[in-house]
Tab-separated table of C-alpha atoms in Angstrom:
chain	number	residue	atom	x	y	z
A	1	MET	CA	9.204	7.008	-11.239
A	2	SER	CA	10.572	3.956	-9.320
A	3	LEU	CA	11.059	2.790	-6.438
A	4	GLU	CA	12.835	5.556	-4.303
A	5	GLN	CA	16.125	4.441	-3.048
A	6	PRO	CA	18.084	6.026	-0.123
A	7	ASP	CA	20.272	9.563	-0.799
A	8	ALA	CA	23.608	8.555	-0.319
A	9	SER	CA	24.669	12.036	0.245
A	10	ARG	CA	22.306	11.969	3.665
A	11	GLY	CA	24.334	9.277	4.849
A	12	PRO	CA	21.879	6.345	6.245
A	13	ASP	CA	18.282	6.255	5.332
A	14	THR	CA	16.927	8.505	8.259
A	15	GLU	CA	12.726	7.809	6.678
A	16	PHE	CA	11.254	5.738	9.540
A	17	ASP	CA	11.062	2.215	8.894
A	18	PRO	CA	7.974	0.253	9.848
A	19	ASP	CA	9.631	-2.806	9.924
A	20	SER	CA	13.081	-1.740	12.287
A	21	PRO	CA	12.956	-3.047	15.883
A	22	ALA	CA	14.936	-0.427	16.542
A	23	GLU	CA	13.428	2.586	18.366
A	24	GLN	CA	13.170	5.622	15.887
A	25	PRO	CA	12.565	9.356	16.116
A	26	GLU	CA	8.890	10.313	15.775
A	27	ASP	CA	9.652	13.235	13.378
A	28	ALA	CA	10.960	9.914	11.267
A	29	LEU	CA	7.204	8.674	11.899
A	30	ARG	CA	5.287	11.909	11.678
A	31	ALA	CA	7.434	12.786	8.099
A	32	LEU	CA	6.250	9.355	6.674
A	33	ILE	CA	2.980	9.850	7.299
A	34	GLY	CA	2.613	13.039	5.674
A	35	ARG	CA	4.412	11.502	2.307
A	36	ILE	CA	1.501	9.053	2.620
A	37	GLU	CA	-0.856	12.133	3.090
A	38	ARG	CA	0.160	13.938	0.382
A	39	GLU	CA	0.149	10.272	-2.129
A	40	MET	CA	-3.509	10.472	-0.852
A	41	ALA	CA	-4.337	13.660	-2.099
A	42	THR	CA	-2.446	13.438	-5.551
A	43	LEU	CA	-3.523	10.083	-6.455
A	44	GLN	CA	-6.647	10.729	-7.117
A	45	PHE	CA	-8.452	9.584	-10.434
A	46	GLY	CA	-12.017	10.877	-12.251
A	47	SER	CA	-12.943	7.163	-13.146
A	48	PHE	CA	-12.493	3.693	-12.786
A	49	SER	CA	-13.547	0.976	-14.457
A	50	GLN	CA	-13.059	-2.912	-15.261
A	51	SER	CA	-10.947	-1.863	-17.605
A	52	ASP	CA	-8.869	0.414	-16.321
A	53	ALA	CA	-7.981	-2.528	-13.547
A	54	LEU	CA	-6.888	-4.913	-15.754
A	55	ASP	CA	-4.566	-1.895	-17.541
A	56	LEU	CA	-3.512	-1.346	-13.494
A	57	GLY	CA	-2.773	-5.263	-12.701
A	58	LEU	CA	-0.881	-5.673	-15.753
A	59	LEU	CA	1.131	-2.655	-14.937
A	60	LEU	CA	1.842	-3.966	-12.105
A	61	VAL	CA	2.426	-7.393	-13.315
A	62	GLU	CA	5.098	-5.521	-15.612
A	63	LEU	CA	6.970	-3.838	-12.651
A	64	GLY	CA	7.270	-7.255	-10.832
A	65	THR	CA	8.092	-9.323	-13.675
A	66	THR	CA	11.186	-7.290	-14.975
A	67	ARG	CA	12.524	-6.950	-11.790
A	68	SER	CA	11.299	-10.712	-10.521
A	69	LEU	CA	9.172	-9.809	-7.429
A	70	PRO	CA	8.063	-12.415	-5.771
A	71	ILE	CA	4.265	-10.641	-5.263
A	72	ALA	CA	0.859	-11.322	-4.913
A	73	ILE	CA	-0.969	-8.089	-6.848
A	74	ASP	CA	-4.911	-7.895	-6.360
A	75	ILE	CA	-7.466	-5.203	-6.983
A	76	ARG	CA	-10.720	-5.206	-5.980
A	77	ARG	CA	-14.335	-3.489	-5.163
A	78	GLY	CA	-15.013	-4.987	-1.807
A	79	ALA	CA	-15.448	-8.986	-2.117
A	80	HIS	CA	-15.545	-7.912	-6.190
A	81	ILE	CA	-12.132	-9.350	-7.044
A	82	LEU	CA	-11.049	-6.967	-10.401
A	83	PHE	CA	-7.788	-8.654	-10.892
A	84	HIS	CA	-5.765	-10.961	-9.166
A	85	VAL	CA	-2.498	-12.823	-9.930
A	86	SER	CA	0.968	-14.474	-7.697
A	87	LEU	CA	3.972	-14.062	-9.598
A	88	PRO	CA	6.758	-16.415	-9.254
A	89	GLY	CA	8.217	-16.735	-6.011
A	90	ALA	CA	5.305	-15.897	-4.606
A	91	THR	CA	3.010	-17.752	-1.975
A	92	ALA	CA	-0.197	-19.104	-0.081
A	93	ASP	CA	1.000	-16.549	2.848
A	94	ASN	CA	0.871	-13.800	0.425
A	95	GLU	CA	-2.679	-14.261	-0.634
A	96	ILE	CA	-3.675	-14.396	3.425
A	97	TRP	CA	-1.926	-11.109	3.478
A	98	VAL	CA	-3.199	-9.517	0.622
A	99	GLU	CA	-6.988	-10.258	2.157
A	100	ARG	CA	-5.695	-8.937	5.073
A	101	LYS	CA	-4.066	-6.131	4.426
A	102	SER	CA	-6.905	-4.455	1.466
A	103	ARG	CA	-9.632	-5.477	4.415
A	104	THR	CA	-7.715	-2.431	6.306
A	105	ALA	CA	-7.689	-0.254	3.081
A	106	GLU	CA	-10.969	-0.660	2.633
A	107	GLN	CA	-12.163	-0.527	6.712
A	108	TYR	CA	-10.025	2.711	7.220
A	109	ALA	CA	-10.314	4.436	3.615
A	110	GLU	CA	-6.245	4.939	3.792
A	111	PRO	CA	-3.396	2.749	3.081
A	112	SER	CA	-2.798	0.203	5.125
A	113	LEU	CA	0.680	1.851	5.929
A	114	LEU	CA	-0.986	5.111	6.814
A	115	VAL	CA	-3.135	2.806	9.302
A	116	GLY	CA	-0.309	1.169	10.861
A	117	LEU	CA	1.616	4.198	11.379
A	118	ARG	CA	-0.831	6.298	12.790
A	119	GLY	CA	-1.248	3.522	15.564
A	120	ARG	CA	2.516	4.115	16.338
A	121	LEU	CA	1.956	7.779	17.306
A	122	GLY	CA	2.854	8.617	21.000
A	123	GLY	CA	4.189	4.858	21.061
A	124	GLY	CA	3.014	1.166	20.710
A	125	ARG	CA	1.034	0.020	17.566
A	126	ILE	CA	-2.618	-0.608	16.477
A	127	GLU	CA	-1.952	-3.958	16.987
A	128	ASP	CA	-1.137	-3.828	20.800
A	129	ASN	CA	-5.287	-2.924	20.993
A	130	ALA	CA	-7.832	-5.918	21.480
A	131	TRP	CA	-10.524	-4.375	19.267
A	132	PHE	CA	-8.021	-4.720	16.436
A	133	ASP	CA	-8.578	-7.936	14.871
A	134	GLN	CA	-5.622	-9.346	13.299
A	135	SER	CA	-6.830	-12.167	11.905
A	136	ARG	CA	-9.003	-10.158	9.459
A	137	TYR	CA	-6.742	-7.284	9.319
A	138	ALA	CA	-3.086	-5.957	9.182
A	139	ALA	CA	-1.709	-2.437	9.547
A	140	HIS	CA	1.161	-3.380	7.114
A	141	GLY	CA	2.143	-1.834	3.945
A	142	GLY	CA	0.457	-2.725	0.513
A	143	SER	CA	-2.899	-1.874	0.027
A	144	PHE	CA	-4.037	1.716	-1.226
A	145	PRO	CA	-7.554	2.849	-1.706
A	146	LEU	CA	-8.399	4.066	-5.671
A	147	TYR	CA	-9.884	7.150	-4.693
A	148	LEU	CA	-11.923	9.042	-6.892
A	149	LYS	CA	-12.007	13.041	-7.264
A	150	GLY	CA	-15.445	13.880	-5.316
A	151	THR	CA	-16.268	10.403	-4.467
A	152	GLY	CA	-13.488	8.929	-2.148
A	153	PRO	CA	-12.352	5.219	-2.252
A	154	VAL	CA	-13.959	2.785	-4.923
A	155	ALA	CA	-11.620	-0.116	-5.003
A	156	THR	CA	-7.695	-1.447	-3.702
A	157	VAL	CA	-4.856	-1.924	-5.219
A	158	THR	CA	-2.511	-4.723	-2.905
A	159	VAL	CA	0.862	-5.761	-3.297
A	160	SER	CA	2.087	-8.267	-0.569
A	161	GLY	CA	5.362	-10.280	-1.300
A	162	LEU	CA	8.130	-7.425	-0.157
A	163	PRO	CA	8.851	-5.749	3.175
A	164	GLN	CA	5.527	-3.625	3.454
A	165	LYS	CA	6.830	-0.109	2.866
A	166	ALA	CA	8.354	-1.395	-0.087
A	167	ASP	CA	4.851	-3.048	-1.276
A	168	HIS	CA	3.559	-0.024	-0.429
A	169	GLU	CA	6.467	2.005	-2.594
A	170	LEU	CA	5.506	-0.367	-5.837
A	171	VAL	CA	2.024	0.210	-5.541
A	172	VAL	CA	2.272	4.075	-5.300
A	173	GLU	CA	4.902	3.917	-8.503
A	174	ALA	CA	2.215	1.902	-10.391
A	175	LEU	CA	-0.722	4.467	-9.615
A	176	THR	CA	1.669	6.986	-10.452
A	177	ALA	CA	2.452	6.087	-13.927
A	178	PHE	CA	-1.095	4.660	-14.701
A	179	ARG	CA	-2.298	8.258	-13.523
A	180	ASP	CA	-0.090	9.886	-15.861
A	181	THR	CA	-0.998	7.282	-18.690
A	182	VAL	CA	-4.765	8.322	-17.935
A	183	PHE	CA	-4.984	11.888	-17.839
């Protein structure tokens, strides 16, 4: 599976872009939310060990290295870091984003991008709410809970360094490839 590219036959990319300052149709927002909800439903595993974290982390390193992506990669269970690396071009800022995005995915038990997108339904952003502590949380794409079937989320997989939707899609690509090799 590769990162989704816009279909040239559709004309300009009509999928919601969370980084765009332009007004976008709510239908596009709802469509992206639906896509991520389907990803959550299909990207579930029977088990996840520290060895699996290493394999998944190395898969992300391979994807990032072959594409020369300036990313930080992190897999953790709460405070227990199972895998972490910064590829060439990643900065200390990416480490801060990793912390905040993984904390968001863990807190809400759903991908950090989805948290941010749901906050936009009806206008506004989750960050506009005083109760959302942006020093601790980031509702930006790139962190995805690792779900065990029948259990729920047990870890988070996070990428930082690309536009938020690209961070999210890279994690989904890796989780899909990992799932396909495990099952």
